[in-house]
GROMACS .gro file of C-alpha atoms in nm:
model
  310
    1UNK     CA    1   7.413   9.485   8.209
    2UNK     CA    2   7.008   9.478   8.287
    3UNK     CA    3   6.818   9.301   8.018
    4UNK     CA    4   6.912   9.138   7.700
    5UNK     CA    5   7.205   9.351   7.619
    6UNK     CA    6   7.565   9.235   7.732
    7UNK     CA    7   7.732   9.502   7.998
    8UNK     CA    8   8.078   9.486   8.014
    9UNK     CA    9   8.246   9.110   8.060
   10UNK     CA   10   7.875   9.006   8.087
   11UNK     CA   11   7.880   8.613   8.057
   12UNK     CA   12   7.543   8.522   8.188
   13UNK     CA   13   7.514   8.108   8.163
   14UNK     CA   14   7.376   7.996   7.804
   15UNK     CA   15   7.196   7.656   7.737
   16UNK     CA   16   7.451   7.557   7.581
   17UNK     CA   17   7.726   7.606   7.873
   18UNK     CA   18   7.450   7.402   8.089
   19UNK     CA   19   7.430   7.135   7.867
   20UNK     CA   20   7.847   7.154   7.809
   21UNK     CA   21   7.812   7.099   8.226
   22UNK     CA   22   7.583   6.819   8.210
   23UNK     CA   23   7.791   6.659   7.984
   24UNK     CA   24   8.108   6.635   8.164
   25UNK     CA   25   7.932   6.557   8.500
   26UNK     CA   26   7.880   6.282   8.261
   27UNK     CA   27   8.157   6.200   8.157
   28UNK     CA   28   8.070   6.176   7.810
   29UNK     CA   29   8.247   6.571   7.631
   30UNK     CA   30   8.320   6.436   7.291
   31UNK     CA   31   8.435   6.788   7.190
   32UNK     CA   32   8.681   7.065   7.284
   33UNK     CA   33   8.521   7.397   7.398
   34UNK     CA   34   8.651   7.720   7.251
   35UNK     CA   35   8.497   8.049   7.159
   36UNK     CA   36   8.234   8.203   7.267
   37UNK     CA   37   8.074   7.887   7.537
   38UNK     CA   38   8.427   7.983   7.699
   39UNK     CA   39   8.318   8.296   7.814
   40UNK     CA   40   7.976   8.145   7.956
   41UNK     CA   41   8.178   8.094   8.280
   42UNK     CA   42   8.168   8.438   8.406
   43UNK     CA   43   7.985   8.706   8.571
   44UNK     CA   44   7.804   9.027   8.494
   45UNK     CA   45   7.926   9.321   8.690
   46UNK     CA   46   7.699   9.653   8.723
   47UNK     CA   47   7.868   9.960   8.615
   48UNK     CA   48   7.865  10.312   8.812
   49UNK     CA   49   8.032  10.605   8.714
   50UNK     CA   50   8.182  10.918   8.949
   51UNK     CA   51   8.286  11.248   8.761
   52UNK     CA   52   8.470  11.461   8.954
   53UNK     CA   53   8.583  11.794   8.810
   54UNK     CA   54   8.724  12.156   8.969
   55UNK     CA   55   8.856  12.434   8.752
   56UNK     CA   56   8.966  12.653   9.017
   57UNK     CA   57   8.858  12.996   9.036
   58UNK     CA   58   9.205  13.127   9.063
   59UNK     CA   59   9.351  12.912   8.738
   60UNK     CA   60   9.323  13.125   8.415
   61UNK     CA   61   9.083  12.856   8.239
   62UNK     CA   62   8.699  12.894   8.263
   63UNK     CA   63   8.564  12.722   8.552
   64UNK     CA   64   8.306  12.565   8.303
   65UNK     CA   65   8.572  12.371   8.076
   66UNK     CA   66   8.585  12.152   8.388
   67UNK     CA   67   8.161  12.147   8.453
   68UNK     CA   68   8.169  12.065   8.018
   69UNK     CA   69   8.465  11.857   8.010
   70UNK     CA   70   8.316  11.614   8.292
   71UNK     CA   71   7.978  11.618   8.145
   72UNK     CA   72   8.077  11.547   7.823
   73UNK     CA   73   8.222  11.227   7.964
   74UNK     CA   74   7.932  11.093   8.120
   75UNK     CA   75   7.694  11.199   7.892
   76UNK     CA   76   7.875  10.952   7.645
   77UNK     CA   77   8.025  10.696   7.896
   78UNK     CA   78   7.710  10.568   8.069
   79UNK     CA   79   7.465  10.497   7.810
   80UNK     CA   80   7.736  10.285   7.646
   81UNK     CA   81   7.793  10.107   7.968
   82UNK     CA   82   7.446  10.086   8.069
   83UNK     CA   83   7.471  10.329   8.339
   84UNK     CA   84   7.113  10.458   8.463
   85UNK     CA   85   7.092  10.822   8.660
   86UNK     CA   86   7.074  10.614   8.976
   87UNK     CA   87   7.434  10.479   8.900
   88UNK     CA   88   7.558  10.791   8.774
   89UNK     CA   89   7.723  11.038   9.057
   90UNK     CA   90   7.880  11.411   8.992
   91UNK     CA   91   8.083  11.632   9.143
   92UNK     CA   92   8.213  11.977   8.983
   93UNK     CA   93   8.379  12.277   9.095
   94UNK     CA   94   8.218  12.436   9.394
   95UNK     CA   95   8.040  12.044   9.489
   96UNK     CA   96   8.364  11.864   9.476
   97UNK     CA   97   8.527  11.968   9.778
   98UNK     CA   98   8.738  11.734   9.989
   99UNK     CA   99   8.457  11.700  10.183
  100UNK     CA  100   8.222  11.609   9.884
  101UNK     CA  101   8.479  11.366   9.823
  102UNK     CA  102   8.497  11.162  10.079
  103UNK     CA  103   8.127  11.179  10.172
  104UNK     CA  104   8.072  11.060   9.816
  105UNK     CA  105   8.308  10.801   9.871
  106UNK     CA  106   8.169  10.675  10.172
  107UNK     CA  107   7.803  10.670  10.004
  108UNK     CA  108   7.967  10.448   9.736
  109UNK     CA  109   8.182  10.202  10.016
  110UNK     CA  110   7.806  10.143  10.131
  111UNK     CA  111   7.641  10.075   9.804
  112UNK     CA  112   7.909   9.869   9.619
  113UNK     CA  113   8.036   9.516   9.639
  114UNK     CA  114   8.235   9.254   9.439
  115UNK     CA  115   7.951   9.286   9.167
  116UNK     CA  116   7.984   9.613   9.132
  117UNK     CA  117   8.247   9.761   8.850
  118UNK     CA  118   8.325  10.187   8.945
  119UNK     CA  119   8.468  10.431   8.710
  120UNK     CA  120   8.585  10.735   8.794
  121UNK     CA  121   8.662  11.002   8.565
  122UNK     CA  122   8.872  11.317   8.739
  123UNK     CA  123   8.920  11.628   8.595
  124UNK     CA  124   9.115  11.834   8.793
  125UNK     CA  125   9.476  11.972   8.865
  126UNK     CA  126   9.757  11.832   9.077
  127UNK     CA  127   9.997  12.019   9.276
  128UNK     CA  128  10.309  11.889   9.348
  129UNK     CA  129  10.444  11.829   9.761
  130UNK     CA  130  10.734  11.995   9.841
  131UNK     CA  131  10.945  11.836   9.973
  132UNK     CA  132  10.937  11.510   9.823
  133UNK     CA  133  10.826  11.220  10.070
  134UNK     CA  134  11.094  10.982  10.268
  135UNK     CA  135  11.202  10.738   9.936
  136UNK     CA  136  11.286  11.076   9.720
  137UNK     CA  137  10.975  11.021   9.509
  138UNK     CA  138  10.742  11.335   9.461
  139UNK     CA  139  10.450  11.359   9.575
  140UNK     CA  140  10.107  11.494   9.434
  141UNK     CA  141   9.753  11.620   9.564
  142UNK     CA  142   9.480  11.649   9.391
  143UNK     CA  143   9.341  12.012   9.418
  144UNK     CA  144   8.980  11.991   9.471
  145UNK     CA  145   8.785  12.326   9.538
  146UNK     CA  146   8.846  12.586   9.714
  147UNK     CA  147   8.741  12.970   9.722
  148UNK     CA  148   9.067  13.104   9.758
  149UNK     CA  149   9.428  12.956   9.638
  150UNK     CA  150   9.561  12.769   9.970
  151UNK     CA  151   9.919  12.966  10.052
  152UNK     CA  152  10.128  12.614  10.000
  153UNK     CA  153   9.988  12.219   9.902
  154UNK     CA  154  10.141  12.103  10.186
  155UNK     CA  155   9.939  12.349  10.408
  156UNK     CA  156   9.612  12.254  10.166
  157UNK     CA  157   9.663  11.882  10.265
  158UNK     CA  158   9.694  11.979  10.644
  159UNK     CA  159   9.389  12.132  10.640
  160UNK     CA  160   9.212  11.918  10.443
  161UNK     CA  161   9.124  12.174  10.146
  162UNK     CA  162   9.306  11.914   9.904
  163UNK     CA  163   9.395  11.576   9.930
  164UNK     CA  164   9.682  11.369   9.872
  165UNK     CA  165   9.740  11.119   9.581
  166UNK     CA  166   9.804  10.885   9.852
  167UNK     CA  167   9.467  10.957  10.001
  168UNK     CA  168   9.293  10.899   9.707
  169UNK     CA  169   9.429  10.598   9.665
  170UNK     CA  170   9.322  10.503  10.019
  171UNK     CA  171   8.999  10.644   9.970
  172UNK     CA  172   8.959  10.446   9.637
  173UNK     CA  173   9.044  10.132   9.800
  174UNK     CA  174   8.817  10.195  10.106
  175UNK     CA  175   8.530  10.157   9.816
  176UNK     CA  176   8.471   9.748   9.767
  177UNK     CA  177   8.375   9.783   9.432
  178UNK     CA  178   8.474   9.407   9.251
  179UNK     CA  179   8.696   9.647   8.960
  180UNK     CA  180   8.776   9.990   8.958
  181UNK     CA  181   8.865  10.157   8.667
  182UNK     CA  182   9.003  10.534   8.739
  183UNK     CA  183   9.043  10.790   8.440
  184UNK     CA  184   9.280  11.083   8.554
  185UNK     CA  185   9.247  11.375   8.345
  186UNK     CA  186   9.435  11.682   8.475
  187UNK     CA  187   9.621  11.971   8.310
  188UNK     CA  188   9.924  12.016   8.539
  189UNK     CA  189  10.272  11.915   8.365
  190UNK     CA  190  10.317  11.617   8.630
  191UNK     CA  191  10.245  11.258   8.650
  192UNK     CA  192  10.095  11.006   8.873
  193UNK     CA  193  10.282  10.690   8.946
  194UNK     CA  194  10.111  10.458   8.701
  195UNK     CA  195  10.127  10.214   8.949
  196UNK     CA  196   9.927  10.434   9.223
  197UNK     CA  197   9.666  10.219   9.290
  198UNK     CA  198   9.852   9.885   9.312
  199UNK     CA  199  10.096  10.020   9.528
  200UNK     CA  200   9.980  10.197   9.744
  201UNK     CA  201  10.010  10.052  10.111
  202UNK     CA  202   9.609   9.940  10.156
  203UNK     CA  203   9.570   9.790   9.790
  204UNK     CA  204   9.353   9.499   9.784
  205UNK     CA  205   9.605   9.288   9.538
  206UNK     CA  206   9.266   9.059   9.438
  207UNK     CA  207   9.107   9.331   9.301
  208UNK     CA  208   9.181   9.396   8.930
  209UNK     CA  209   9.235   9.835   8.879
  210UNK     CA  210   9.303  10.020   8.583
  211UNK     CA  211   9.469  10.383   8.543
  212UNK     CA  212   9.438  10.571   8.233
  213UNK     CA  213   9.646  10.913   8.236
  214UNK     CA  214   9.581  11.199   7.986
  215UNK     CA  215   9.957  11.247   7.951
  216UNK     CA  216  10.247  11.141   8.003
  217UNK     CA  217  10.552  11.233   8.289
  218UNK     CA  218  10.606  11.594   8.231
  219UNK     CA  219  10.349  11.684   7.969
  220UNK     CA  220  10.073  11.924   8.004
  221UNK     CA  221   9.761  11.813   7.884
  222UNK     CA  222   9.605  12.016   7.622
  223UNK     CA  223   9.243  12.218   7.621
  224UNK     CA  224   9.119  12.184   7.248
  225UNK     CA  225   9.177  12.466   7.026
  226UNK     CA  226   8.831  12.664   7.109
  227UNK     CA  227   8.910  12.623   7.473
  228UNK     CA  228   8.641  12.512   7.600
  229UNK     CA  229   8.674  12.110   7.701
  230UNK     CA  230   9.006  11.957   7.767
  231UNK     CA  231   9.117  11.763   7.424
  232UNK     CA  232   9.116  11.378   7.586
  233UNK     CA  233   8.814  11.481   7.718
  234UNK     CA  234   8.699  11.586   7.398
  235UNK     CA  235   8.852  11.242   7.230
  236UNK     CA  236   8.716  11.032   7.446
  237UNK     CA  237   8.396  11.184   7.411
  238UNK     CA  238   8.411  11.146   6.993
  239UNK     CA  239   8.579  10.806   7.045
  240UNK     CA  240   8.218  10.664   7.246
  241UNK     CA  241   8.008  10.821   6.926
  242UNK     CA  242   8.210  10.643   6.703
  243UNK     CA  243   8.377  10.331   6.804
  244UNK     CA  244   8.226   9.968   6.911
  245UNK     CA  245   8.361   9.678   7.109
  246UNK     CA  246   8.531   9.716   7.433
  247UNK     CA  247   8.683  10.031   7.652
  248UNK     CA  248   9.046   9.931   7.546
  249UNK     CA  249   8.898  10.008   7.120
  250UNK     CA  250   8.814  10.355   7.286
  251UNK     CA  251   9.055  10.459   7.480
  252UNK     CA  252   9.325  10.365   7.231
  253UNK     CA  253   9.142  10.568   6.948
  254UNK     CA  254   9.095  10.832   7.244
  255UNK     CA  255   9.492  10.810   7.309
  256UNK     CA  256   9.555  10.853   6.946
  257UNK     CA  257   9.309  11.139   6.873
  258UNK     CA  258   9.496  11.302   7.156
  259UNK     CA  259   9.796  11.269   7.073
  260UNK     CA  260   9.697  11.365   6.707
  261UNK     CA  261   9.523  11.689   6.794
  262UNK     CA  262   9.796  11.812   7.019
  263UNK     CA  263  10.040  11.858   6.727
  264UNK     CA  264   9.880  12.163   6.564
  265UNK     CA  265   9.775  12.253   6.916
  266UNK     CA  266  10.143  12.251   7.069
  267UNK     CA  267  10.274  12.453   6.758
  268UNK     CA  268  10.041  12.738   6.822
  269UNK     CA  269  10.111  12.769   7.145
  270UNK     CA  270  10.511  12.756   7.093
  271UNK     CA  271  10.463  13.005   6.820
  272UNK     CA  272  10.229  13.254   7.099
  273UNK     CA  273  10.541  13.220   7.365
  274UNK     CA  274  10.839  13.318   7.103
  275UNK     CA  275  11.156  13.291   7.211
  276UNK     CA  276  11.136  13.370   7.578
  277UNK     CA  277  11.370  13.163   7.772
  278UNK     CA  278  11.075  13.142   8.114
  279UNK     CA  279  11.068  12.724   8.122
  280UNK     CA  280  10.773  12.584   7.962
  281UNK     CA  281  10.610  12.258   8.015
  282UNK     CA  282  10.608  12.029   7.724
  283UNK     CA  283  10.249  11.996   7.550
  284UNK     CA  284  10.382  11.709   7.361
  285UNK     CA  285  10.069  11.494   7.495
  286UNK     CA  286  10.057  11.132   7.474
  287UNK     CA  287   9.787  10.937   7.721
  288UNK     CA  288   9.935  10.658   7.901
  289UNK     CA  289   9.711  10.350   7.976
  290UNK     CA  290   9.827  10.147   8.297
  291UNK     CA  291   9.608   9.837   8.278
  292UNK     CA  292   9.758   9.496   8.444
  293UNK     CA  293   9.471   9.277   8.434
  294UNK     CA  294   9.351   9.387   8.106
  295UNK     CA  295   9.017   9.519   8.251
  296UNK     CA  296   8.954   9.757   7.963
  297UNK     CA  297   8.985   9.468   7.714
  298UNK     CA  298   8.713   9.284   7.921
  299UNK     CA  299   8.475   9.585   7.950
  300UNK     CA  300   8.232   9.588   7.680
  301UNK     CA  301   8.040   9.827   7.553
  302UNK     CA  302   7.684   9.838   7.472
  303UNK     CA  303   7.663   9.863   7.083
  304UNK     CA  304   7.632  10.194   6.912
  305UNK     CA  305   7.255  10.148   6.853
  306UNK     CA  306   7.156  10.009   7.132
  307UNK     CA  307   7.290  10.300   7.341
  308UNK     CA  308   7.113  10.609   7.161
  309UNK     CA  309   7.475  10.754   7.184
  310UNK     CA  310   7.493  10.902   6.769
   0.00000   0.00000   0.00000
């Protein structure tokens, strides 16, 4: 992070790491390191945020749950990561087109390097790709804006309107960012592959990625009870006023207030549909964190009072 505060996994050299240095050139380390000097050996990576949100205007939900829900998120997320407006990028409903997207994401593959650390949060739905691609697995798309409801997903893909999971991915890893942390918040009863980004066919395998998922395979992710933000969303956001340390302390309170909240939620909404035997998606929600090289453990956050965040 600029200035004296630590951004996340910020390990700029201390005197005392010099002087450890010195000594061994020297040959003359009397003592073991541990603690603290150990993590004098790394280096401070500059955050950016993208939030990317569309509420489509043929869905039943308020197009502004998404415009709220996303700003919500970054409201809260930057100033604990030391995120300045110049680092902080938007796109919602009717401004994150396909388009959008990928001129975004080529502004970004410009900017960013291995010093750089991106996180994206996405608030959106995904449509599922019939028929499912050569290996059985299905496919998704992620269904970015568009006036009217495209006749099929395939045909939305073809087009360009929406764009495929796959694509994403591409376009993700077409951004050489050092880490990339990706947030996927949607409220369609499907499920990425956890392992999307690692393996997917242009994956850099040197670069450490994270995936968080706001629920799990086959459950629909939750609005809260007012309707008006989606409830990780909303947890997230009350997890960044409340908790310190690192991104892993808040997304696992964020997972549990989920999860939590969804109870009551789920109930009301089994009670509203009766006994009608139409299939309904499971709003059982419990977030699923896909994190390999711990990345969220190593992100730290700015402390409460430091960030103005209250």
């Amino acid at each position: 992070m600029a200035g004296s505060a630590p951004e996340a996994r910020t390990r700029s050299p201390s005197f005392r790491g010099i002087a450890r240095r010195l000594m061994m050139v020297a040959g003359f380390l009397m003592v073991p390191l541990c603690g603290p000097l150990a993590a004098d050996e790394g280096v401070s990576l500059k955050n950016h945020i993208l939030g990317l949100g569309t509420c489509p205007p043929w869905n039943p939900q308020s197009v502004e749950i998404c415009r709220y829900s996303v700003d919500k998120v970054m409201t809260t997320l930057a100033p604990r990561l030391d995120v300045g407006p110049e680092r902080q990028h938007m796109l919602v409903n009717e401004g994150a087109s396909a388009a959008a997207l990928k001129l975004k994401a080529t502004e970004l593959a410009n900017k960013l390097g291995s010093k750089d650390r991106l996180i994206i949060y996405a608030n959106l739905p995904l449509g599922v790709v019939d028929p499912t691609d050569s290996d059985g697995a299905t496919t998704y798309a992620l269904e970015l804006w568009a006036n009217a409801k495209p006749e099929t997903t395939l045909q939305a893909i073809g087009d360009g309107t929406w764009m495929s999971a796959s694509a994403f991915a591409a376009l993700i890893h077409a951004i050489p960012a050092g880490e990339v942390i990706v947030i996927l918040d949607t409220n369609n009863p499907q499920a990425l592959d956890l392992g999307l980004l690692e393996h997917h066919s242009v994956d850099d395998k040197n670069r450490p990625e994270a995936l968080v998922v706001s629920s799990g395979p086959g459950q629909a992710a939750n609005y809260s009870a007012d309707r008006t933000i989606s409830l990780f969303a909303k947890h997230l956001a009350v997890a960044l006023h409340s908790d310190e340390g690192t991104l892993q302390d808040v997304m696992s309170t964020a997972v549990n207030g989920t999860r939590q909240a969804a109870i009551p939620i789920c109930a009301e909404l089994n009670e509203k549909r009766g006994e009608t035997t139409d299939p309904r998606p499971d709003c059982t929600q419990v977030p699923e964190i896909h994190d390999p090289a711990a990345l969220l453990s190593q992100t730290l956050l700015l402390p409460l009072t430091e960030s103005g965040v209250n």
